Structure formats: C-alpha cells, structure tokens
Amino acid sequence: MKARSVHPDNKHEAIILTPLQDITTIDRWLWALLLGLIGLGGYAYVRQLTLGMGVTGMNRPVYWGVYITNFVFFIGLAHSGTFISAILRLAGAEWRKPLTRAAEAITLFSLPFGVASIVVDMGRPERLLNVISHGRFQSPLLWDFTAVSLYLCSSVVFFYLSLLPDIALCRDRLTDVPAWQHRMYEILALGWQGRPEQFHRLERVLDGMAIFLAMLVVTVHTVVSWVFGMTIQPGWHTALIGPFFLLGAIFSGTAAVVIALAILRRVYHLEESLPLGLFNSLRKLLIVFTLGWLYMMVSEFLTIFYGNIPEEMEVFWQKFTGDFTWLFWAMTILVFVVPLLIFIFRGKDSIGWMVTASVLINVGMWLERFVVIVPTETRPRLLYELVQGTYRPTWVEAVITVSMFAGMFLLYAVFTRFFPIVPVWETAEEPGAEVPPVTRRRRRFGVRR
Amino acid sequence: MTIGELIGAFFTTPGPGGVVVILVLGLAGAIYVLLTRWILQGGQAEEGTMRRLR
C-alpha cells in the first residue's frame, strides 16, 4: 500500500512529529518501571484468584471497596475526552482543538481499567459471561454492561477517525522510522489520501458522533450511578446520584486533562502548540465545576439532614463525625477548598499551580467515590442496628490499584511515542484565514483620519 | 399467556438481556464500519472521472 496523501499546512508539524522519531533511554526505563508495577499487580491478582476474596479487606456487609471505587473513578476519568472533544465541538469552542487528542487518549486508556476493576472485583471472572447468557432486563448491572461497552466501542471509533489523517501524515513524513513502525502507519491509515471530500465526510461523521457521544456520556455515568441508586440503601437511593456522578466525572476528567497537557508540554517541548491560553480556558471550566460540585454536595446533604430518616442519618453522621470523618473532610478540602483558592488567586497564567490543583482534585475525587460507596455498606438499611461493618483495604487491593494506574500511564506514554498527541490536521492553518497586509486593508476599508 | 405476562417474562427471564447487549454492540459496530468506508470513499468517484478525462 503506497498511498500518499495531501496534508493541510501546519507550522508546528515538525515539533509535533519529533517525539515519534526517537524512543529515548528515559522512555525505556519509565516503561520498564510501569511494566514492573503491572507485574506486581498481576502477582497480587493471581494470589487473590488462588486464595479467594478473603485476601481483600471486603467482608460482610462490605461487599464493595477499593475495586468498585476504582471502577467509578476510571469511568469518570474517561469522560474527559468526550467532554472536551464532543461537547466542546458541538459548542463550537475552537480553543479545544490542540488538546482534543490528549483528552480522548485519557478516555481510551482509562475505560479498559474501569472494566477491568469490575472483573477483578468479581473474584470469579469467568462469571462475567453470565451477563450474556443469563442477562435479565431488570438488572442495572446489565444496563451498565451495555452502556459502558457501547461507550468504549464508540470512543475507540471517534478517536481512530479523528486520528486517521494524522496516521497518514506519519506514513508519508516519517520514512526513517523502523520498518515495522512504518508498516503499522500504512495499515492503520487505511489508504487515506486527504481528498477534500474525505475531509468533508470526516467532519460530518465526527459532528454526528459528537452528538451521539454527548448523549452517551450522560447515559453512561448515570447508569453507573444507578448500580448504587437502584438499591434502597441509605446515601445511594436518591435521584440526585446520577447528576452528582456525572458532574464529578467531568470534573475529575477535565482536571486529568490539565495534568496530561502540562506533562506533554514540558516533556515534548510543545509550548507553541499547547499555549498558556488553553490552561486559562480550562481554569475557567474547572472553577464552574468546583462550584457545581459544591452545589451538588449541599443539595444532597441538606435534603438528607432535613428528612432526618434514621437509617440515612446513620450514614450521614458516619461521614461528618464518625469513622469516615477524616476521609470526608480531606475530600472536601482537596476537591473544593484548596483548588478553588488556587484557581482564583494563583491559577491564572501559572501551569504549576493549575497542575497542583488538578492533582488535588483527582486525589479528592477518588476519596469522594470511596466515601460515597463504603460508609453506606458499613451501615446498611435495616441491618445497621445489628451489624456495624468495617473495611480496611489490604495490600493486595493497594497493589492491584497501583498496577491499574501504572497500566493507564504506560498505554498513554507508549501512545505518545508512536502517534501525534496534538492533532496536526485539526490545528492546521486555514487557507486565507490570515489577516491581509495593512496596505490592502487600508485600500479596502479606508484610513481613519 | 397474556401480552402483559409476555412482556413481563421478557424482563425477568434469564437470557433476553444478553441478546439485546449483543444486538446493540453488533449494530453499533456495523454502523461504524460502514461510516468509515463511506469516509474513505469520499472523492473517489470524481477522481476516477478526472482520470478518464485525462
């Protein structure tokens, strides 16, 4: 296949393609380290499979712990790509263009670990197929399985289609890379030739898929929340749980995009392709999400407090002053107080402060998932007077969690070494878009006297 | 069996849920393959005509 393509002009093309031409020693060491962590996770998982779920901290009545926290967190991270790419695309926000691929890659590489968290939590992974052979419609788990699978499939296609012209660019420009790498570009480019009609159709399909994905992004996280909300457990059985999960997902996802962009900008010297203005735009979005998250928190807890239903209050006080008080208040400070102060007083024009706030938000959002899930299980409805559960994660859960994050980082790092992380064709200069020279403008519009 | 019982059975019997999952994912996959082909074929007809004219 020797197809050559017409490529739009982009003055940053050479800088964007530079990381693809050489894998450094630091890369190899980083990949080895991450692979080592994944190996440790594999060992812990084999141990769990062999000895049973007793090696985890889960017990009666706490059946869901760190693994399900990871599941909700990873699915949440996966909303970054769709939010940035699809929703901002529909809104016509042009500033999103340089960061779309970095955001979509987070979606693509975090979703599989969300799914894997469920498999790890099952203890008997072969029973996953029961969803197909014995699936019942009334089960929210089936809705979850369908929605997440469809989201994964659609995200892969959306990502791949928007990558297609850039794969063709790699095929045509990167002729001095190893033969297998060039062959990979040839196969993945599917004979793309960059005809105007191809670009026109690509834009139409991406616009259409953006609408579909915007709908899916809402559906997926709402359905994830319904796995909890459709039970009648205190703290979970509320209509607010869907929007609460959705907002949290987009919030942590957008913060993750800030972290990824800052690292890419620094490591690959993409200062011109990823200008400071992008971070300022994301800062404004994050301020809105931080306040939205506070609104959700207040709505949730104020309603519970005024209802004063005994079983609800049992969980409520567990969070505010009970066993989970440290986690709850740490989460509030990390997700809301400190980031908001940083965004308002320090974040503008400062990538370092933006990254600090974003890391805090993601740590806080993981804690938030934990605090939503576990306290309810330690004080379940009807049983809380008889059984007061406790939960302390073991090293097996900790190691498997670390290995999952390592896996996500590894996939991301490897991807950035083989494919352009800034979309070259989407950020290309539009022909005729430049401002005409001053003399020509004067001739056309006249001179102000 | 009344219609109500039939609909009820569809929701509660083990099995049909899995069929729906396969149908949804299969249909999405087929649509995406067709869309990709449609994009790649863009401008092919005009190019063929131009070549013939030359």
Short mmCIF file of C-alpha atoms in Angstrom, two decimals:
data_model
loop_
_atom_site.label_atom_id
_atom_site.label_comp_id
_atom_site.label_asym_id
_atom_site.label_seq_id
_atom_site.Cartn_x
_atom_site.Cartn_y
_atom_site.Cartn_z
CA MET A 1 0.00 0.00 0.00
CA LYS A 2 1.84 3.13 -1.16
CA ALA A 3 -0.92 5.72 -0.89
CA ARG A 4 0.29 9.26 -0.39
CA SER A 5 -1.90 11.94 0.97
CA VAL A 6 -2.45 15.68 0.69
CA HIS A 7 -1.87 17.24 4.12
CA PRO A 8 -3.02 20.65 5.39
CA ASP A 9 -0.19 23.05 6.30
CA ASN A 10 0.71 23.27 9.96
CA LYS A 11 3.71 25.30 11.06
CA HIS A 12 4.03 23.16 14.22
CA GLU A 13 4.12 19.89 12.28
CA ALA A 14 7.84 19.21 12.76
CA ILE A 15 7.72 19.81 16.54
CA ILE A 16 4.62 17.64 16.94
CA LEU A 17 6.20 14.77 14.98
CA THR A 18 9.60 14.93 16.74
CA PRO A 19 8.68 12.65 19.70
CA LEU A 20 7.66 9.94 17.22
CA GLN A 21 11.10 9.64 15.70
CA ASP A 22 13.12 8.52 18.67
CA ILE A 23 12.48 6.48 21.80
CA THR A 24 14.86 7.70 24.49
CA THR A 25 16.54 5.75 27.27
CA ILE A 26 14.36 7.55 29.81
CA ASP A 27 11.30 6.25 27.96
CA ARG A 28 12.57 2.70 28.14
CA TRP A 29 13.28 2.98 31.88
CA LEU A 30 9.87 4.51 32.50
CA TRP A 31 8.11 1.79 30.54
CA ALA A 32 10.12 -0.89 32.38
CA LEU A 33 9.17 0.62 35.74
CA LEU A 34 5.49 0.74 34.81
CA LEU A 35 5.65 -2.83 33.48
CA GLY A 36 7.22 -3.88 36.78
CA LEU A 37 4.31 -2.34 38.69
CA ILE A 38 1.86 -4.11 36.40
CA GLY A 39 3.70 -7.36 37.07
CA LEU A 40 3.32 -6.82 40.81
CA GLY A 41 -0.41 -6.25 40.27
CA GLY A 42 -0.55 -9.48 38.27
CA TYR A 43 1.07 -11.34 41.17
CA ALA A 44 -1.43 -9.87 43.65
CA TYR A 45 -4.32 -10.78 41.36
CA VAL A 46 -3.14 -14.38 40.95
CA ARG A 47 -2.90 -14.56 44.73
CA GLN A 48 -6.46 -13.27 45.03
CA LEU A 49 -7.68 -15.78 42.44
CA THR A 50 -5.94 -18.64 44.19
CA LEU A 51 -6.76 -17.82 47.81
CA GLY A 52 -10.11 -16.15 47.25
CA MET A 53 -11.54 -12.75 48.10
CA GLY A 54 -10.54 -13.26 51.73
CA VAL A 55 -7.17 -11.67 50.88
CA THR A 56 -9.00 -8.35 50.38
CA GLY A 57 -10.47 -6.24 53.15
CA MET A 58 -14.01 -6.91 51.93
CA ASN A 59 -16.30 -8.76 54.30
CA ARG A 60 -19.92 -8.89 55.41
CA PRO A 61 -21.64 -6.48 54.94
CA VAL A 62 -18.98 -4.51 52.99
CA TYR A 63 -19.02 -6.20 49.59
CA TRP A 64 -17.71 -3.29 47.54
CA GLY A 65 -14.49 -1.50 48.37
CA VAL A 66 -11.46 -0.13 46.56
CA TYR A 67 -12.12 -2.02 43.31
CA ILE A 68 -15.54 -0.51 42.81
CA THR A 69 -14.13 2.89 43.83
CA ASN A 70 -11.56 2.42 41.04
CA PHE A 71 -14.30 1.42 38.62
CA VAL A 72 -16.27 4.62 39.20
CA PHE A 73 -13.10 6.72 39.18
CA PHE A 74 -11.75 5.31 35.90
CA ILE A 75 -15.12 5.64 34.19
CA GLY A 76 -15.19 9.23 35.45
CA LEU A 77 -11.73 9.96 34.03
CA ALA A 78 -12.92 8.55 30.74
CA HIS A 79 -15.42 11.39 30.44
CA SER A 80 -12.67 13.93 29.85
CA GLY A 81 -12.15 13.03 26.21
CA THR A 82 -15.79 13.01 25.33
CA PHE A 83 -16.44 16.22 27.18
CA ILE A 84 -13.53 18.10 25.62
CA SER A 85 -13.89 16.62 22.17
CA ALA A 86 -17.58 16.04 21.67
CA ILE A 87 -19.39 18.59 23.83
CA LEU A 88 -16.98 21.46 23.16
CA ARG A 89 -17.03 20.50 19.47
CA LEU A 90 -20.81 20.89 19.44
CA ALA A 91 -20.46 24.21 21.29
CA GLY A 92 -18.05 25.41 18.58
CA ALA A 93 -15.26 26.13 21.07
CA GLU A 94 -12.25 26.43 18.75
CA TRP A 95 -9.70 26.64 21.56
CA ARG A 96 -10.27 22.94 22.31
CA LYS A 97 -8.58 21.76 19.09
CA PRO A 98 -4.96 21.33 20.27
CA LEU A 99 -5.98 19.39 23.35
CA THR A 100 -8.65 17.07 21.93
CA ARG A 101 -6.40 14.11 21.29
CA ALA A 102 -4.66 14.30 24.67
CA ALA A 103 -8.11 14.28 26.28
CA GLU A 104 -9.50 11.49 24.07
CA ALA A 105 -6.45 9.36 24.84
CA ILE A 106 -7.32 9.58 28.56
CA THR A 107 -10.78 8.25 27.70
CA LEU A 108 -9.39 5.44 25.65
CA PHE A 109 -6.78 4.30 28.15
CA SER A 110 -8.81 4.66 31.34
CA LEU A 111 -12.00 2.90 30.20
CA PRO A 112 -10.42 -0.57 29.92
CA PHE A 113 -9.21 -0.28 33.51
CA GLY A 114 -12.71 0.69 34.62
CA VAL A 115 -13.99 -2.52 33.07
CA ALA A 116 -11.03 -4.48 34.50
CA SER A 117 -11.89 -3.21 38.00
CA ILE A 118 -15.24 -4.97 37.76
CA VAL A 119 -13.61 -8.19 36.63
CA VAL A 120 -11.09 -8.03 39.49
CA ASP A 121 -13.88 -7.35 41.97
CA MET A 122 -15.85 -10.39 40.82
CA GLY A 123 -13.50 -12.96 42.28
CA ARG A 124 -14.82 -15.44 39.70
CA PRO A 125 -14.06 -13.62 36.42
CA GLU A 126 -15.47 -16.38 34.22
CA ARG A 127 -18.90 -15.43 35.53
CA LEU A 128 -18.72 -12.22 33.51
CA LEU A 129 -20.13 -14.20 30.58
CA ASN A 130 -23.27 -14.83 32.63
CA VAL A 131 -24.28 -11.29 31.69
CA ILE A 132 -24.64 -12.52 28.11
CA SER A 133 -26.08 -15.96 28.75
CA HIS A 134 -28.37 -15.14 31.69
CA GLY A 135 -28.78 -11.34 31.40
CA ARG A 136 -32.07 -10.02 32.75
CA PHE A 137 -33.52 -6.71 31.75
CA GLN A 138 -34.45 -5.57 35.23
CA SER A 139 -30.83 -5.63 36.36
CA PRO A 140 -28.98 -2.28 36.39
CA LEU A 141 -25.77 -4.31 36.00
CA LEU A 142 -26.93 -5.28 32.51
CA TRP A 143 -27.65 -1.64 31.64
CA ASP A 144 -24.19 -0.79 32.94
CA PHE A 145 -22.53 -3.50 30.88
CA THR A 146 -24.34 -2.36 27.73
CA ALA A 147 -23.70 1.37 28.25
CA VAL A 148 -20.01 1.03 29.15
CA SER A 149 -19.32 -1.41 26.27
CA LEU A 150 -21.05 0.88 23.77
CA TYR A 151 -19.17 3.88 25.16
CA LEU A 152 -15.84 2.07 24.84
CA CYS A 153 -16.63 0.98 21.28
CA SER A 154 -17.83 4.45 20.22
CA SER A 155 -14.89 6.22 21.89
CA VAL A 156 -12.42 3.98 20.06
CA VAL A 157 -14.07 4.76 16.71
CA PHE A 158 -14.29 8.51 17.41
CA PHE A 159 -10.64 8.56 18.46
CA TYR A 160 -9.49 6.50 15.49
CA LEU A 161 -11.41 8.52 12.90
CA SER A 162 -10.04 11.82 14.16
CA LEU A 163 -6.55 10.26 14.16
CA LEU A 164 -6.82 8.92 10.60
CA PRO A 165 -5.41 11.95 8.66
CA ASP A 166 -2.52 12.18 11.13
CA ILE A 167 -1.69 8.49 10.75
CA ALA A 168 -1.50 9.14 7.01
CA LEU A 169 0.77 12.10 7.77
CA CYS A 170 3.07 9.81 9.78
CA ARG A 171 3.01 7.29 6.91
CA ASP A 172 4.12 9.96 4.42
CA ARG A 173 6.52 12.03 6.53
CA LEU A 174 8.18 9.51 8.85
CA THR A 175 10.16 7.48 6.37
CA ASP A 176 13.22 6.93 8.56
CA VAL A 177 11.43 5.11 11.40
CA PRO A 178 11.82 1.31 11.80
CA ALA A 179 10.15 -0.70 9.04
CA TRP A 180 7.56 -2.29 11.34
CA GLN A 181 6.53 1.15 12.60
CA HIS A 182 6.11 2.47 9.07
CA ARG A 183 4.16 -0.64 8.12
CA MET A 184 1.90 -0.03 11.11
CA TYR A 185 1.14 3.50 9.83
CA GLU A 186 0.45 2.12 6.35
CA ILE A 187 -2.05 -0.41 7.65
CA LEU A 188 -3.77 1.95 10.11
CA ALA A 189 -4.05 4.81 7.57
CA LEU A 190 -6.45 2.65 5.51
CA GLY A 191 -5.21 4.27 2.31
CA TRP A 192 -6.24 7.80 3.40
CA GLN A 193 -5.44 10.30 0.61
CA GLY A 194 -6.61 13.59 2.11
CA ARG A 195 -9.10 14.41 -0.66
CA PRO A 196 -11.32 17.41 0.18
CA GLU A 197 -14.39 15.17 0.05
CA GLN A 198 -12.77 12.77 2.54
CA PHE A 199 -12.16 15.66 4.96
CA HIS A 200 -15.70 16.91 4.39
CA ARG A 201 -17.19 13.49 5.16
CA LEU A 202 -14.88 13.02 8.14
CA GLU A 203 -16.05 16.33 9.66
CA ARG A 204 -19.69 15.36 9.09
CA VAL A 205 -19.26 11.97 10.75
CA LEU A 206 -17.33 13.46 13.69
CA ASP A 207 -20.06 16.09 14.17
CA GLY A 208 -22.74 13.39 14.13
CA MET A 209 -20.80 11.17 16.50
CA ALA A 210 -20.22 14.14 18.81
CA ILE A 211 -23.99 14.43 19.31
CA PHE A 212 -24.28 10.70 19.96
CA LEU A 213 -21.30 10.71 22.34
CA ALA A 214 -22.65 13.71 24.24
CA MET A 215 -25.78 11.65 24.87
CA LEU A 216 -23.74 8.57 25.76
CA VAL A 217 -21.57 10.46 28.24
CA VAL A 218 -24.67 11.39 30.21
CA THR A 219 -26.16 7.92 29.91
CA VAL A 220 -23.04 6.02 30.88
CA HIS A 221 -22.30 7.74 34.13
CA THR A 222 -25.95 7.92 35.10
CA VAL A 223 -26.24 4.18 34.57
CA VAL A 224 -23.05 3.66 36.59
CA SER A 225 -24.66 5.62 39.42
CA TRP A 226 -27.85 3.55 39.13
CA VAL A 227 -25.91 0.44 40.11
CA PHE A 228 -25.96 2.13 43.53
CA GLY A 229 -29.11 4.25 43.22
CA MET A 230 -31.47 1.41 42.29
CA THR A 231 -30.83 -0.24 45.63
CA ILE A 232 -32.65 1.23 48.63
CA GLN A 233 -29.52 1.71 50.66
CA PRO A 234 -29.13 4.97 52.61
CA GLY A 235 -26.92 7.51 50.85
CA TRP A 236 -27.37 5.82 47.48
CA HIS A 237 -31.13 5.81 46.87
CA THR A 238 -31.52 9.36 45.63
CA ALA A 239 -32.49 10.77 42.23
CA LEU A 240 -29.57 13.17 42.59
CA ILE A 241 -27.00 10.40 42.36
CA GLY A 242 -26.98 10.40 38.53
CA PRO A 243 -26.22 14.13 38.00
CA PHE A 244 -23.85 14.03 41.00
CA PHE A 245 -21.80 11.21 39.45
CA LEU A 246 -21.88 12.86 36.03
CA LEU A 247 -20.63 16.21 37.26
CA GLY A 248 -17.93 14.53 39.34
CA ALA A 249 -16.83 12.54 36.30
CA ILE A 250 -16.49 15.54 34.02
CA PHE A 251 -14.81 17.46 36.84
CA SER A 252 -12.10 14.87 37.54
CA GLY A 253 -11.71 14.18 33.81
CA THR A 254 -11.07 17.82 32.98
CA ALA A 255 -8.56 18.07 35.84
CA ALA A 256 -6.82 14.98 34.44
CA VAL A 257 -6.56 16.70 31.05
CA VAL A 258 -4.73 19.63 32.69
CA ILE A 259 -2.19 17.23 34.22
CA ALA A 260 -1.68 15.35 30.94
CA LEU A 261 -1.29 18.55 28.92
CA ALA A 262 1.22 20.04 31.33
CA ILE A 263 3.38 16.90 31.22
CA LEU A 264 3.22 16.65 27.42
CA ARG A 265 4.01 20.34 27.03
CA ARG A 266 7.08 20.04 29.23
CA VAL A 267 8.44 16.69 28.07
CA TYR A 268 7.86 17.12 24.31
CA HIS A 269 8.51 20.88 24.18
CA LEU A 270 5.05 21.65 22.84
CA GLU A 271 4.91 25.18 24.28
CA GLU A 272 3.78 26.68 20.98
CA SER A 273 1.21 24.01 20.13
CA LEU A 274 -0.24 23.98 23.64
CA PRO A 275 -0.20 27.67 24.60
CA LEU A 276 -0.86 29.05 28.06
CA GLY A 277 -4.28 30.27 26.93
CA LEU A 278 -5.52 26.66 26.87
CA PHE A 279 -4.80 26.30 30.57
CA ASN A 280 -6.59 29.56 31.31
CA SER A 281 -9.66 28.33 29.42
CA LEU A 282 -9.60 25.05 31.34
CA ARG A 283 -9.20 27.02 34.58
CA LYS A 284 -12.50 28.80 33.94
CA LEU A 285 -14.23 25.49 33.26
CA LEU A 286 -12.79 23.98 36.43
CA ILE A 287 -14.00 26.93 38.55
CA VAL A 288 -17.53 26.27 37.26
CA PHE A 289 -17.23 22.55 38.00
CA THR A 290 -15.85 23.17 41.50
CA LEU A 291 -18.84 25.36 42.35
CA GLY A 292 -21.20 22.87 40.68
CA TRP A 293 -19.76 20.11 42.83
CA LEU A 294 -20.37 22.20 45.98
CA TYR A 295 -23.96 22.79 44.86
CA MET A 296 -24.48 19.03 44.49
CA MET A 297 -22.95 18.33 47.91
CA VAL A 298 -25.13 20.91 49.65
CA SER A 299 -28.30 19.71 47.85
CA GLU A 300 -27.55 16.12 48.79
CA PHE A 301 -26.70 16.55 52.45
CA LEU A 302 -29.20 19.29 53.26
CA THR A 303 -32.06 17.15 51.94
CA ILE A 304 -30.90 14.15 53.98
CA PHE A 305 -30.45 16.29 57.10
CA TYR A 306 -33.96 17.79 56.90
CA GLY A 307 -35.51 14.38 56.14
CA ASN A 308 -33.88 13.03 59.33
CA ILE A 309 -34.68 9.42 58.41
CA PRO A 310 -32.86 7.27 60.99
CA GLU A 311 -31.03 4.95 58.57
CA GLU A 312 -29.99 7.87 56.36
CA MET A 313 -28.73 9.83 59.36
CA GLU A 314 -26.67 6.85 60.47
CA VAL A 315 -24.63 7.08 57.24
CA PHE A 316 -24.73 10.89 57.29
CA TRP A 317 -23.04 11.09 60.70
CA GLN A 318 -20.57 8.37 59.70
CA LYS A 319 -19.26 10.81 57.12
CA PHE A 320 -19.44 14.05 59.10
CA THR A 321 -18.22 12.94 62.52
CA GLY A 322 -17.91 9.13 62.50
CA ASP A 323 -15.46 6.56 61.15
CA PHE A 324 -15.06 8.33 57.81
CA THR A 325 -14.74 11.88 59.10
CA TRP A 326 -11.05 12.26 58.12
CA LEU A 327 -11.65 10.99 54.62
CA PHE A 328 -14.78 13.10 54.20
CA TRP A 329 -13.22 16.39 55.28
CA ALA A 330 -9.95 15.66 53.45
CA MET A 331 -12.04 15.09 50.33
CA THR A 332 -13.88 18.38 50.81
CA ILE A 333 -10.64 20.31 51.26
CA LEU A 334 -8.90 18.60 48.33
CA VAL A 335 -11.79 18.83 45.88
CA PHE A 336 -13.26 22.17 46.80
CA VAL A 337 -11.46 24.49 49.23
CA VAL A 338 -7.83 24.40 48.07
CA PRO A 339 -8.47 24.12 44.29
CA LEU A 340 -10.94 26.99 44.31
CA LEU A 341 -8.48 29.21 46.17
CA ILE A 342 -5.72 28.22 43.73
CA PHE A 343 -7.88 28.81 40.66
CA ILE A 344 -8.97 32.25 41.81
CA PHE A 345 -5.76 33.62 43.34
CA ARG A 346 -2.89 31.67 41.75
CA GLY A 347 -4.06 29.68 38.73
CA LYS A 348 -4.12 32.36 36.07
CA ASP A 349 -1.08 32.08 33.76
CA SER A 350 0.51 29.52 36.07
CA ILE A 351 0.67 25.94 34.83
CA GLY A 352 2.39 24.76 38.03
CA TRP A 353 -0.49 25.91 40.22
CA MET A 354 -3.05 24.54 37.76
CA VAL A 355 -1.38 21.11 37.89
CA THR A 356 -1.24 21.24 41.71
CA ALA A 357 -4.97 21.98 41.89
CA SER A 358 -5.77 19.29 39.33
CA VAL A 359 -3.79 16.62 41.18
CA LEU A 360 -5.57 17.57 44.42
CA ILE A 361 -8.94 17.37 42.64
CA ASN A 362 -8.23 13.88 41.34
CA VAL A 363 -6.99 12.59 44.70
CA GLY A 364 -10.06 14.18 46.30
CA MET A 365 -12.43 12.73 43.71
CA TRP A 366 -11.07 9.23 44.31
CA LEU A 367 -11.71 9.76 48.03
CA GLU A 368 -15.18 11.05 47.17
CA ARG A 369 -16.01 7.82 45.32
CA PHE A 370 -14.75 5.86 48.33
CA VAL A 371 -16.78 7.94 50.79
CA VAL A 372 -19.93 7.50 48.68
CA ILE A 373 -19.55 3.72 48.48
CA VAL A 374 -18.13 2.37 51.72
CA PRO A 375 -19.94 4.21 54.60
CA THR A 376 -23.30 3.05 53.24
CA GLU A 377 -22.12 -0.54 53.33
CA THR A 378 -20.87 -0.35 56.90
CA ARG A 379 -24.34 0.83 57.98
CA PRO A 380 -26.80 -0.93 55.63
CA ARG A 381 -30.56 -0.32 55.78
CA LEU A 382 -32.43 -2.46 58.34
CA LEU A 383 -29.23 -4.16 59.48
CA TYR A 384 -27.34 -1.21 60.88
CA GLU A 385 -28.52 -1.83 64.45
CA LEU A 386 -27.38 -5.45 64.26
CA VAL A 387 -24.31 -5.21 62.04
CA GLN A 388 -21.84 -2.37 62.02
CA GLY A 389 -19.33 -3.23 59.35
CA THR A 390 -15.78 -2.10 58.99
CA TYR A 391 -13.50 -2.03 55.99
CA ARG A 392 -9.76 -1.65 55.72
CA PRO A 393 -8.19 -2.27 52.31
CA THR A 394 -5.33 -4.80 52.24
CA TRP A 395 -2.01 -4.66 50.39
CA VAL A 396 -3.49 -6.85 47.62
CA GLU A 397 -6.09 -4.19 46.81
CA ALA A 398 -3.50 -1.42 47.07
CA VAL A 399 -1.05 -3.17 44.72
CA ILE A 400 -3.74 -4.01 42.16
CA THR A 401 -4.92 -0.38 42.26
CA VAL A 402 -1.38 0.94 41.72
CA SER A 403 -0.86 -1.51 38.86
CA MET A 404 -4.03 -0.33 37.15
CA PHE A 405 -2.89 3.30 37.26
CA ALA A 406 0.54 2.14 36.03
CA GLY A 407 -1.17 0.36 33.14
CA MET A 408 -3.06 3.50 32.18
CA PHE A 409 0.12 5.63 32.30
CA LEU A 410 2.04 3.02 30.29
CA LEU A 411 -0.53 2.92 27.48
CA TYR A 412 -0.60 6.72 27.41
CA ALA A 413 3.18 7.06 27.39
CA VAL A 414 3.64 4.47 24.64
CA PHE A 415 0.90 6.05 22.54
CA THR A 416 2.54 9.48 22.64
CA ARG A 417 5.75 7.94 21.25
CA PHE A 418 4.03 6.48 18.18
CA PHE A 419 1.22 8.90 17.32
CA PRO A 420 0.99 12.72 17.31
CA ILE A 421 -0.59 13.81 20.58
CA VAL A 422 -1.57 17.20 19.13
CA PRO A 423 -3.92 16.83 16.14
CA VAL A 424 -1.94 18.17 13.18
CA TRP A 425 -4.82 18.36 10.70
CA GLU A 426 -7.27 19.95 13.13
CA THR A 427 -4.81 22.66 14.17
CA ALA A 428 -3.63 23.37 10.61
CA GLU A 429 -3.71 26.93 9.30
CA GLU A 430 -6.87 27.60 7.32
CA PRO A 431 -6.09 28.90 3.82
CA GLY A 432 -6.92 32.60 3.59
CA ALA A 433 -7.51 32.85 7.33
CA GLU A 434 -4.54 35.15 7.89
CA VAL A 435 -5.14 38.86 8.28
CA PRO A 436 -4.38 40.62 4.98
CA PRO A 437 -1.45 43.05 4.92
CA VAL A 438 -2.12 46.55 6.29
CA THR A 439 -1.89 48.31 2.88
CA ARG A 440 -4.50 46.02 1.36
CA ARG A 441 -6.84 46.54 4.32
CA ARG A 442 -6.41 50.32 4.03
CA ARG A 443 -7.28 50.18 0.36
CA ARG A 444 -10.41 48.20 1.13
CA PHE A 445 -11.73 49.88 4.28
CA GLY A 446 -10.15 53.32 4.02
CA VAL A 447 -7.93 55.09 6.56
CA ARG A 448 -9.30 56.61 9.76
CA ARG A 449 -8.40 60.33 9.99
CA MET B 1 -50.14 -16.26 28.25
CA THR B 2 -51.45 -12.67 28.13
CA ILE B 3 -49.49 -9.87 26.46
CA GLY B 4 -48.69 -8.42 29.89
CA GLU B 5 -47.23 -11.72 31.05
CA LEU B 6 -45.21 -11.98 27.84
CA ILE B 7 -43.71 -8.52 28.33
CA GLY B 8 -43.10 -9.29 31.99
CA ALA B 9 -41.35 -12.52 31.05
CA PHE B 10 -39.11 -10.63 28.63
CA PHE B 11 -37.83 -8.55 31.51
CA THR B 12 -37.49 -11.29 34.09
CA THR B 13 -36.43 -14.41 32.20
CA PRO B 14 -32.67 -15.09 32.12
CA GLY B 15 -31.29 -14.67 28.60
CA PRO B 16 -33.02 -11.93 26.56
CA GLY B 17 -30.92 -9.20 28.20
CA GLY B 18 -27.75 -10.75 26.77
CA VAL B 19 -29.31 -10.89 23.31
CA VAL B 20 -30.04 -7.16 23.50
CA VAL B 21 -26.44 -6.41 24.55
CA ILE B 22 -25.12 -8.35 21.54
CA LEU B 23 -27.60 -6.66 19.21
CA VAL B 24 -26.73 -3.14 20.43
CA LEU B 25 -22.97 -3.68 20.18
CA GLY B 26 -23.23 -5.55 16.88
CA LEU B 27 -25.38 -2.85 15.31
CA ALA B 28 -23.04 -0.09 16.53
CA GLY B 29 -20.03 -1.98 15.16
CA ALA B 30 -21.68 -2.44 11.75
CA ILE B 31 -22.66 1.25 11.54
CA TYR B 32 -19.13 2.35 12.44
CA VAL B 33 -17.58 0.09 9.78
CA LEU B 34 -19.96 1.47 7.14
CA LEU B 35 -19.26 5.07 8.19
CA THR B 36 -15.51 4.51 7.98
CA ARG B 37 -15.85 3.05 4.48
CA TRP B 38 -18.05 5.96 3.44
CA ILE B 39 -15.44 8.48 4.63
CA LEU B 40 -12.61 6.71 2.84
CA GLN B 41 -14.56 6.55 -0.42
CA GLY B 42 -15.05 10.34 -0.40
CA GLY B 43 -13.96 11.94 -3.68
CA GLN B 44 -13.14 8.59 -5.27
CA ALA B 45 -15.78 8.94 -7.98
CA GLU B 46 -14.61 12.44 -9.03
CA GLU B 47 -11.01 11.27 -9.11
CA GLY B 48 -11.95 8.36 -11.40
CA THR B 49 -13.81 10.70 -13.77
CA MET B 50 -10.85 13.11 -13.92
CA ARG B 51 -8.51 10.22 -14.69
CA ARG B 52 -10.76 9.03 -17.51
CA LEU B 53 -11.00 12.57 -18.95
CA ARG B 54 -7.22 12.86 -18.95
#
